[in-house]
Coordinates of C-alpha atoms and ligand atoms in Angstrom, one line a residue:
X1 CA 122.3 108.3 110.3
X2 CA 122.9 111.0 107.9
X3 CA 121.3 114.6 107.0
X4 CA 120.3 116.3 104.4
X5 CA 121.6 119.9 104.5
X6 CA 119.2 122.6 102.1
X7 CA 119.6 125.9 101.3
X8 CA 115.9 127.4 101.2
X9 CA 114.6 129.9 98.2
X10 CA 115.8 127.8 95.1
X11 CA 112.6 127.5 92.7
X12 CA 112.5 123.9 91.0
X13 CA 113.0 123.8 87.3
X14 CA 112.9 121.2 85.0
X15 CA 111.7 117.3 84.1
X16 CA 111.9 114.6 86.6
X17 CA 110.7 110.9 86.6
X18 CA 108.8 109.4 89.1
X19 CA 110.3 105.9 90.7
X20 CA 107.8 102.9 90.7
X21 CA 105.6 102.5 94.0
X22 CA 107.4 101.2 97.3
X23 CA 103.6 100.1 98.2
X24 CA 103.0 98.4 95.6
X25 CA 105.6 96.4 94.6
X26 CA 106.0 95.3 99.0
X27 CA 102.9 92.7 98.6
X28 CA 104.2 91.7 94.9
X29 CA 106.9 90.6 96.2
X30 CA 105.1 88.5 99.1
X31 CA 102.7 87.4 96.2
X32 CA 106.0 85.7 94.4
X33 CA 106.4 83.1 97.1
X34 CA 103.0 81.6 96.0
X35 CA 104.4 79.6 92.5
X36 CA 107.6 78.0 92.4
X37 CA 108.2 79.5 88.9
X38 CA 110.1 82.6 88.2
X39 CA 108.6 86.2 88.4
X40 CA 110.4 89.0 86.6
X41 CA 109.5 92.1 88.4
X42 CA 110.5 95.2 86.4
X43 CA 111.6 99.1 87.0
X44 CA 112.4 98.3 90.7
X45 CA 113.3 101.7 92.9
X46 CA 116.0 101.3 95.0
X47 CA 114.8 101.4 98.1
X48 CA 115.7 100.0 101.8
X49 CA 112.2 98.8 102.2
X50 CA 112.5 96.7 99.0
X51 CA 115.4 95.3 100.6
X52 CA 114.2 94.2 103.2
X53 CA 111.6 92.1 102.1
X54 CA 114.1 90.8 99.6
X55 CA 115.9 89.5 102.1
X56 CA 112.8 88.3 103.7
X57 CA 111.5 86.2 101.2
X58 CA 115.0 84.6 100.6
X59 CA 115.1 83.9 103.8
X60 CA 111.8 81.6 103.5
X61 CA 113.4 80.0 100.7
X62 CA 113.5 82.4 97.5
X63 CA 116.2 82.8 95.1
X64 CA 116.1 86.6 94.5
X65 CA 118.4 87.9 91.7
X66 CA 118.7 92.0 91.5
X67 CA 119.9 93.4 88.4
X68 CA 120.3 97.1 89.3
X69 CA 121.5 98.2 86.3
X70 CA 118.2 97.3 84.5
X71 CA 116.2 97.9 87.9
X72 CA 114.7 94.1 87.6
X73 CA 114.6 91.6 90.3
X74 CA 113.8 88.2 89.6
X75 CA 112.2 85.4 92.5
X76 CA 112.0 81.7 92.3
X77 CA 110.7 80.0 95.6
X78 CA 111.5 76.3 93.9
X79 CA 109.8 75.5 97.6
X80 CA 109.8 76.8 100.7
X81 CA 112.5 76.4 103.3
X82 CA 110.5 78.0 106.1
X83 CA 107.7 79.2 106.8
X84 CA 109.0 81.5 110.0
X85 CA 109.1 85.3 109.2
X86 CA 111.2 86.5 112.3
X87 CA 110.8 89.7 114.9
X88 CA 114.7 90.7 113.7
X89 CA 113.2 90.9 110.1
X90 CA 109.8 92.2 110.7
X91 CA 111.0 95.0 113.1
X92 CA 112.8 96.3 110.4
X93 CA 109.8 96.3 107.7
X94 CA 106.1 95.8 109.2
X95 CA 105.3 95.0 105.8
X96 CA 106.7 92.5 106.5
X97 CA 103.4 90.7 107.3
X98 CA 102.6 90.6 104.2
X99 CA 104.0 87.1 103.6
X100 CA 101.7 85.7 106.2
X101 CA 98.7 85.0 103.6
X102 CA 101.8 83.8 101.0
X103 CA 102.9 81.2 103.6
X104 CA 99.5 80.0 104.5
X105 CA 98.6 79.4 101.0
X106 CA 101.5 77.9 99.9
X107 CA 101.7 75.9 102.8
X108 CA 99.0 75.4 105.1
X109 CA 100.8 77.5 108.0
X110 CA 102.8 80.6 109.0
X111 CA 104.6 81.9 111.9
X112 CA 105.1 86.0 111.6
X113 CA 106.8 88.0 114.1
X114 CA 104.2 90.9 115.3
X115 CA 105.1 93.9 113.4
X116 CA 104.8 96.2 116.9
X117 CA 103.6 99.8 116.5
X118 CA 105.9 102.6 114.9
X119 CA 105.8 106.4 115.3
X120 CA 102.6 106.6 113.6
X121 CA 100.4 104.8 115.1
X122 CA 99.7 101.0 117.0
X123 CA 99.4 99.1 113.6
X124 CA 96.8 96.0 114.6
X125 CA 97.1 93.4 112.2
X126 CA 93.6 92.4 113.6
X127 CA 91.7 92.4 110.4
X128 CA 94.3 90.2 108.4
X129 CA 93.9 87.4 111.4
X130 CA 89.8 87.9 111.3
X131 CA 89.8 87.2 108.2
X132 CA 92.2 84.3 107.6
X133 CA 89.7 82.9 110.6
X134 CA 87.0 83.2 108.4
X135 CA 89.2 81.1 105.6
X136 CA 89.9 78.2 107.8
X137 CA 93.1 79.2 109.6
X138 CA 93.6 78.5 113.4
X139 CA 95.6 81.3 114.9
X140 CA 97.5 81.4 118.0
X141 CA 99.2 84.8 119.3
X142 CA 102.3 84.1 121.6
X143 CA 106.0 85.4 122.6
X144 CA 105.4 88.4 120.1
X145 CA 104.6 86.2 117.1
X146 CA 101.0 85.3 115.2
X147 CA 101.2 81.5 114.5
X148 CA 98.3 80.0 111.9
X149 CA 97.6 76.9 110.7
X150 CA 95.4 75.4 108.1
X151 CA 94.0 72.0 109.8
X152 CA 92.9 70.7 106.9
X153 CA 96.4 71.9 104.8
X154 CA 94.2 74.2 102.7
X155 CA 92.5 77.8 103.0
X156 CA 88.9 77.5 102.0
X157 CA 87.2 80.4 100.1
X158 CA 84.9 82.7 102.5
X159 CA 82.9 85.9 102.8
X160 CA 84.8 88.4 104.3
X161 CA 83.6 91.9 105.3
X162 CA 86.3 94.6 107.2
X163 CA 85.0 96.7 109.5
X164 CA 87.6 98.7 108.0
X165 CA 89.1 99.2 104.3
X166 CA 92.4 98.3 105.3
X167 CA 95.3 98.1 102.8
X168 CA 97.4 95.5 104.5
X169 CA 94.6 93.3 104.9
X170 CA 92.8 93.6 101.7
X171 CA 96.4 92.6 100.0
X172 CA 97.2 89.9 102.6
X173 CA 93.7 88.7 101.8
X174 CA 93.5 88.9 98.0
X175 CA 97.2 86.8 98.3
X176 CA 95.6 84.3 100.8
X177 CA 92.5 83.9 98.6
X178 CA 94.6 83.0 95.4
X179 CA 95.5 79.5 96.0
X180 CA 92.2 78.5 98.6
X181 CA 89.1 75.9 97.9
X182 CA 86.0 78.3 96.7
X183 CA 85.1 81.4 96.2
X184 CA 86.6 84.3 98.5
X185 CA 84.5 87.7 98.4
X186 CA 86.1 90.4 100.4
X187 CA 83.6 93.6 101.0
X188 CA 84.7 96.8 102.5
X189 CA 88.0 96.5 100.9
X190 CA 90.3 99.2 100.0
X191 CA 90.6 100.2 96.6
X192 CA 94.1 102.1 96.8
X193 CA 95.8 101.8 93.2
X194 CA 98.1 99.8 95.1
X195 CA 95.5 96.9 95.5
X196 CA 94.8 97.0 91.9
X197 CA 98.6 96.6 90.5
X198 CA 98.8 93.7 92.9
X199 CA 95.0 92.2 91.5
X200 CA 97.1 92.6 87.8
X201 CA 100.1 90.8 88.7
X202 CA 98.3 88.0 90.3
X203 CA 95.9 88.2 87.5
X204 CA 98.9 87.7 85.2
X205 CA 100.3 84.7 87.4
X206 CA 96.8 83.0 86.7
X207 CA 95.1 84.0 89.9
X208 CA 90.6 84.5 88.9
X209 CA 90.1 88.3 90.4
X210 CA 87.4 90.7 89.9
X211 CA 86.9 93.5 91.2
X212 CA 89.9 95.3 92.3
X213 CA 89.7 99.0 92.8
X214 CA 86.2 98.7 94.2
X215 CA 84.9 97.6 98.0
X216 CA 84.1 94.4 96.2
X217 CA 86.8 92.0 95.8
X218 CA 86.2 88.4 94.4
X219 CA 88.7 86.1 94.7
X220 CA 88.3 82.4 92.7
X221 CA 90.6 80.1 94.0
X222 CA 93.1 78.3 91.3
X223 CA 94.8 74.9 91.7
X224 CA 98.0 76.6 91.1
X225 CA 100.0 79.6 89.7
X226 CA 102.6 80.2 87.5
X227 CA 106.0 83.0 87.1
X228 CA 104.9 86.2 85.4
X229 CA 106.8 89.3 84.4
X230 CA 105.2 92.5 85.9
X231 CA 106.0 96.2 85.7
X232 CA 105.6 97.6 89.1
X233 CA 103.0 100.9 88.7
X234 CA 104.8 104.5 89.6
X235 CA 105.0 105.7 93.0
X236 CA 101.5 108.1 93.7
X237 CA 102.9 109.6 97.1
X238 CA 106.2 110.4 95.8
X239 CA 104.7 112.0 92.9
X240 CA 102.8 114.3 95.1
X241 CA 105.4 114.8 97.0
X242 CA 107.5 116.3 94.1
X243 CA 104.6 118.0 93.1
X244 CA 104.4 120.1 96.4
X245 CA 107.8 120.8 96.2
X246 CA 107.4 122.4 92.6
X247 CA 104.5 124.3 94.3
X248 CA 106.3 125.6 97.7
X249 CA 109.4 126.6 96.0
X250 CA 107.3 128.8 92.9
X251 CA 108.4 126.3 90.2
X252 CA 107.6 124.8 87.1
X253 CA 108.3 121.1 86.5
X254 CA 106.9 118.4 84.6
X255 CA 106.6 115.0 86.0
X256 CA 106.9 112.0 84.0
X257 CA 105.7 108.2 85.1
X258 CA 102.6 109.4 86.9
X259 CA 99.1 107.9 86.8
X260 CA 97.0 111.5 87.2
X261 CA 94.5 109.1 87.6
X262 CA 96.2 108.0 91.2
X263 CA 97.2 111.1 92.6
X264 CA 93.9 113.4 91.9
X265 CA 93.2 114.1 95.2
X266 CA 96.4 115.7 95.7
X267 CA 96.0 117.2 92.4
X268 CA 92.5 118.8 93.5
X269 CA 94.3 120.7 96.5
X270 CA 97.0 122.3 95.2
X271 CA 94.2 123.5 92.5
X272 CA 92.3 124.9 95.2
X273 CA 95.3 126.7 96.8
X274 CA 96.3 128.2 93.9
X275 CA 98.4 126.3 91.9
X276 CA 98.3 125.5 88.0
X277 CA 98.3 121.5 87.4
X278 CA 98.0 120.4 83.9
X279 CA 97.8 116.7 83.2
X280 CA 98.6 114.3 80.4
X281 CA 98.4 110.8 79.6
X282 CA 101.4 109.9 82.1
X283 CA 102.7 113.2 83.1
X284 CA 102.1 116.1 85.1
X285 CA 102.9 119.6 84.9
X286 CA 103.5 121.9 88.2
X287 CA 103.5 126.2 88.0
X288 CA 103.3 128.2 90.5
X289 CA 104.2 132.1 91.1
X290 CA 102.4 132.8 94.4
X291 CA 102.1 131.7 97.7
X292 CA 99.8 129.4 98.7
X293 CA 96.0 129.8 99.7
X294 CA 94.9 128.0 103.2
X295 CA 93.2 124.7 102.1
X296 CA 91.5 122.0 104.5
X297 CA 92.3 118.6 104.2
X298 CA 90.7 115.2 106.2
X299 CA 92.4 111.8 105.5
X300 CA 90.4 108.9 104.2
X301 CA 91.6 105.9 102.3
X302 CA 91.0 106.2 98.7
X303 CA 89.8 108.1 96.6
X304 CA 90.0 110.8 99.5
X305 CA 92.6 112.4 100.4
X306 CA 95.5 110.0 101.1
X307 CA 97.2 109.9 104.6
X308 CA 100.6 109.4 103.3
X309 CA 100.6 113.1 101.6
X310 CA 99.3 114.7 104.7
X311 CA 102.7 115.8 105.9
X312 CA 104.0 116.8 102.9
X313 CA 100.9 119.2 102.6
X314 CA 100.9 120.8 105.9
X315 CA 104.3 121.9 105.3
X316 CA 103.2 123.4 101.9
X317 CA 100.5 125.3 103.9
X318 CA 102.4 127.0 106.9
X319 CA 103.2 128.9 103.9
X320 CA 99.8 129.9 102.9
X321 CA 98.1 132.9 103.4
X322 CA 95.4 132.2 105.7
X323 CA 94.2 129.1 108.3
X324 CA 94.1 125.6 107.6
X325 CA 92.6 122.6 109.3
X326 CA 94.2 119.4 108.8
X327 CA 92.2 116.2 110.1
X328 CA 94.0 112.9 110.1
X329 CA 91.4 109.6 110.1
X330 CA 93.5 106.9 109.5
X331 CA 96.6 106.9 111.9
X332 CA 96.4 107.9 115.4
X333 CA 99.4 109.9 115.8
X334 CA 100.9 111.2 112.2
X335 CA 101.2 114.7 113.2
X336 CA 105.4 114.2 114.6
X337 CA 106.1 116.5 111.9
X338 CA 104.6 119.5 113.8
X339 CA 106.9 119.9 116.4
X340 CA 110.0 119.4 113.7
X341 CA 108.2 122.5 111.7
X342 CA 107.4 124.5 114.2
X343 CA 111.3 124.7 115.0
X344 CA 111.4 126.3 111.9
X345 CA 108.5 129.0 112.8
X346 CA 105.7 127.1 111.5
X347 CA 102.5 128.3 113.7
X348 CA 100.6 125.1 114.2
X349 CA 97.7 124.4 117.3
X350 CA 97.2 120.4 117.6
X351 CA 93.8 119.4 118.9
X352 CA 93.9 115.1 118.8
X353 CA 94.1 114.4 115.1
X354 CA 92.9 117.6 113.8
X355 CA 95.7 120.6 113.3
X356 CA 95.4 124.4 112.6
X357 CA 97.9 125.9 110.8
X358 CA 98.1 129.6 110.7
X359 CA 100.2 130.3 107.6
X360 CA 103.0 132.2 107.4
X361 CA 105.0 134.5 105.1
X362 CA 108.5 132.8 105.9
X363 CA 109.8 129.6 108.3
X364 CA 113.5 130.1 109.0
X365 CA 115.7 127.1 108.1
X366 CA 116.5 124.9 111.3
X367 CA 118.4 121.8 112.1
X368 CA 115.5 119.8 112.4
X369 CA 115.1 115.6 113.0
X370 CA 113.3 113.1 110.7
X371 CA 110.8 111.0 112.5
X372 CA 109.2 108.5 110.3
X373 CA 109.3 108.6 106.3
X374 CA 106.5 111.0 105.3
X375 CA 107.5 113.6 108.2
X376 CA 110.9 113.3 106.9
X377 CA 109.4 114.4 103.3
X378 CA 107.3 117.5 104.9
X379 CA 110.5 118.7 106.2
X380 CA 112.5 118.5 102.8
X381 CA 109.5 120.2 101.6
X382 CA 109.6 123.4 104.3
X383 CA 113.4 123.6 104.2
X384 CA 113.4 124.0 100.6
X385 CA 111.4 127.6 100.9
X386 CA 112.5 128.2 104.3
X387 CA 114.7 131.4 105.0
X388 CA 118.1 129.8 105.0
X389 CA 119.7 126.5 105.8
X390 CA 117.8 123.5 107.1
X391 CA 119.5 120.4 107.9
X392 CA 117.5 117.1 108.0
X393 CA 118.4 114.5 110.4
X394 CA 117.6 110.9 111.1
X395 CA 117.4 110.4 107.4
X396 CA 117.2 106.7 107.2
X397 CA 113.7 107.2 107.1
X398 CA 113.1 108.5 104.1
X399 CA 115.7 106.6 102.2
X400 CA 112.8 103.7 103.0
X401 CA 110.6 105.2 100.4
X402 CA 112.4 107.9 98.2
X403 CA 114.6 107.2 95.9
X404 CA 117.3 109.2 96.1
X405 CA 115.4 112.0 96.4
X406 CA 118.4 114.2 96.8
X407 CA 119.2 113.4 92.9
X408 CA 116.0 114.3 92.0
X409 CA 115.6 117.4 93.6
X410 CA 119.2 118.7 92.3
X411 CA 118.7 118.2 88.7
X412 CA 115.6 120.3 89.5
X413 CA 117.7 123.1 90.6
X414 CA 117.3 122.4 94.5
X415 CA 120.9 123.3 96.6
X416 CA 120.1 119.9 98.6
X417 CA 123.0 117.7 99.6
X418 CA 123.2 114.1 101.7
X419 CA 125.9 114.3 104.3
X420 CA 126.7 111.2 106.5
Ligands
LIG1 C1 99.5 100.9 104.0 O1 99.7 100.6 105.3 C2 100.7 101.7 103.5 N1 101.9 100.9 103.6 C3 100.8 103.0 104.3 O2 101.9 103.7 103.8 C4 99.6 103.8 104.2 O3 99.7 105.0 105.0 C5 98.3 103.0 104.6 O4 98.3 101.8 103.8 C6 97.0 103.7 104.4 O5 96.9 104.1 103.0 C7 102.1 99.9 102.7 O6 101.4 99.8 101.7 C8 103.4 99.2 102.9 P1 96.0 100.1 106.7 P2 98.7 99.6 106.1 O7 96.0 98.7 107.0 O8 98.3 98.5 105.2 C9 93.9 100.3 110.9 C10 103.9 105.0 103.9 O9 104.2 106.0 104.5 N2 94.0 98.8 110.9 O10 95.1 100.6 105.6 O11 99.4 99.2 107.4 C11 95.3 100.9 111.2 O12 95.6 101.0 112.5 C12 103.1 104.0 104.7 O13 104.2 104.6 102.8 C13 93.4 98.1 111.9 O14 92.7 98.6 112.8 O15 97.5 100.6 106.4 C14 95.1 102.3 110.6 O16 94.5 103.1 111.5 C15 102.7 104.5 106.1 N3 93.5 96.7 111.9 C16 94.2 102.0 109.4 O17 93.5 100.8 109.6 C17 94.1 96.0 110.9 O18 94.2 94.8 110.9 C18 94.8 102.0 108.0 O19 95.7 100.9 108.0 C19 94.8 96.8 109.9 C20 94.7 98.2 109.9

């Protein structure tokens, strides 16, 4: 499954350039599948997760061209050859459910595998399902898979309010909406940048959206849509990622391809423990000479603080002079990197979703294991100030949403290596 092996203490030096967004091109993709023309899809990162869902939608009948040299893919679903998204497919990529509001407005109906929990948490798809209910859909759950059909062959337009501003929804939504009878008007919704590159491309394809970016989503619904081309927006998490990196390891680098825009909670932290962040138009730059200062940090969907940069952060603060209280909101059990850091010394109490770190001057480098993609990142992130060598296992994981993160971090001066 491979490992990464580090040796700690290396500050990181230098330029880098931040990959499009795994979580935002996953739905554009699913949003393809809606017009039988061709959508060019630009500055692709080349990442597992990508291909899976490549390989999803050409399973349901998309001709899916990847030119990795110019990092474009190209998809033409002249028409669908199925309408079936199936568990050996979905287990690999819960996003997988994304196609489900693609399929039932193409085609009146859709049969997705349930995507099952992962390490993080249960993952309900509850508020997709309640709210292609409200549009018309009949939905039967059985043998592990969601079946809906639209009786009368189309979604209709409807109000929709989620009892929670869920991402997945409010995309599978906004894609169902597209192609419906009416007026769809989605409140609560979350307004994640994500959401809003997915509003532009659909916007681009002809869809009638307003509102994207706010808890107010309107969706008109168009007799049809045509191919687009679309440049997918740069990756948010991984910039913050790189940018805790810069901070745990005393560096200086400048990021280019960011929206500061998208990452300023993230931003706002390392401020406040002590790091100096300037920001241009689309790039960042990272200095820091000290360790850190103990910062507190709750989860909440955006513009808080976002839950995908939790880990990555508390490995930055078992560093930090001082006590921090980490407080996850949005996923039930995203704390698996704790045990992973405390091999390493870190000196963390876990009380349900809330976590006390007690910083520390030095973690020793440990062999350590990789439990789901973000944990994976908070332990590149202690092993590259830790006291010695730390090797990274189980690193499939964050292959799924970091582009060759090893490459990055060398040409930044890191002594990081993949070995298989
Ligand atoms: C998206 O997941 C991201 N994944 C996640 O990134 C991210 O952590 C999450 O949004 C929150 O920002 C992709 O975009 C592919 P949610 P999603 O629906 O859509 C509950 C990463 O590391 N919920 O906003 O699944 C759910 O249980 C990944 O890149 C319901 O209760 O997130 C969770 O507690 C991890 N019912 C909360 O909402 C539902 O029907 C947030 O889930 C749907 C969600």
């Amino acid at each position: 499954m491979g490992a990464f092996v580090i040796q700690g203490g290396k500050p990181l030096n230098g330029n880098v350039r931040v990959s499009s967004s795994k979580n935002a091109i996953l739905p554009i993709i699913s949003a393809c599948l809606l017009t039988n023309e061709e959508c060019h899809l630009n500055e692709i990162p080349g990442l597992d997760d990508v291909s899976y869902m490549c390989e999803l939608v050409s399973y349901l009948g998309a001709k899916v061209e990847v030119d990795g040299k110019s990092r474009k893919i190209s998809v033409k679903t002249p028409e669908l050859t199925g309408n079936t998204a199936d568990y050996e497919l979905v287990s690999k990529l819960r996003a997988s459910f994304l196609v489900m509001g693609s399929l039932l407005a193409r085609s009146g109906r859709a049969k997705v595998a349930l995507p099952g929990g992962c390490p993080i948490g249960s993952r309900p798809v509850d508020l997709h399902l309640k709210g292609f209910e409200a549009m018309g859909a009949v939905i039967e759950n059985g043998h592990g898979y969601i079946e809906a059909v639209c009786p009368s062959g189309k979604l209709k337009g409807a109000n929709i309010y989620l009892d929670f501003p869920s991402v997945g929804a409010t995309e599978n939504l906004i894609i169902a909406a597209v192609l419906a009878e009416g007026k769809t008007v989605i409140e609560n919704a979350a307004s994640e940048p994500e959401i809003v590159d997915l509003a532009s491309f659909l916007t681009k394809m002809g869809a009638n959206i307003t509102g994207a970016g706010t808890d107010t989503i309107i969706i008109e619904g168009v007799e049809r849509v045509y191919g687009t081309e679309h440049t997918i927006m740069p990756d948010r998490i991984e910039a913050g990622t790189l940018m805790t990196a810069a901070a745990v390891t005393c560096g200086d680098i400048t990021l280019s391809n960011v929206v500061p825009e998208h990452i300023k909670p993230v931003t706002a932290k390392l401020r406040e423990s002590g790091v100096e962040i300037i920001e241009y138009e689309s790039e960042i730059r990272v200095r820091n000479n000290k360790r850190p200062v103990a910062v507190d940090i709750k989860t909440h969907p955006f513009p808080g603080f976002p839950t995908d940069m939790q880990a990555p952060l508390s490995a930055y603060l078992c560093f930090a002079e001082g006590a921090s209280m980490i407080v996850e909101t949005i996923f039930e059990n995203r704390f698996m990197h704790v045990n992973e850091l405390k091999r390493m010394g870190a000196q963390i109490r876990l009380d349900g979703r809330t976590a006390i770190i007690e910083g520390i001057e030095e973690m020793q480098g440990a062999q350590v294991r990789a439990t789901d993609l973000r944990a994976g990142a908070a332990l590149i992130i202690a092993g590259l100030a830790a006291k010695g060598t730390t090797e990274v296992l189980d690193i499939h994981h964050i292959d799924r949403g970091y582009e060759f993160i090893e490459n990055k971090l060398q040409r930044l001066g890191a002594d990081i290596r993949r070995v298989m």
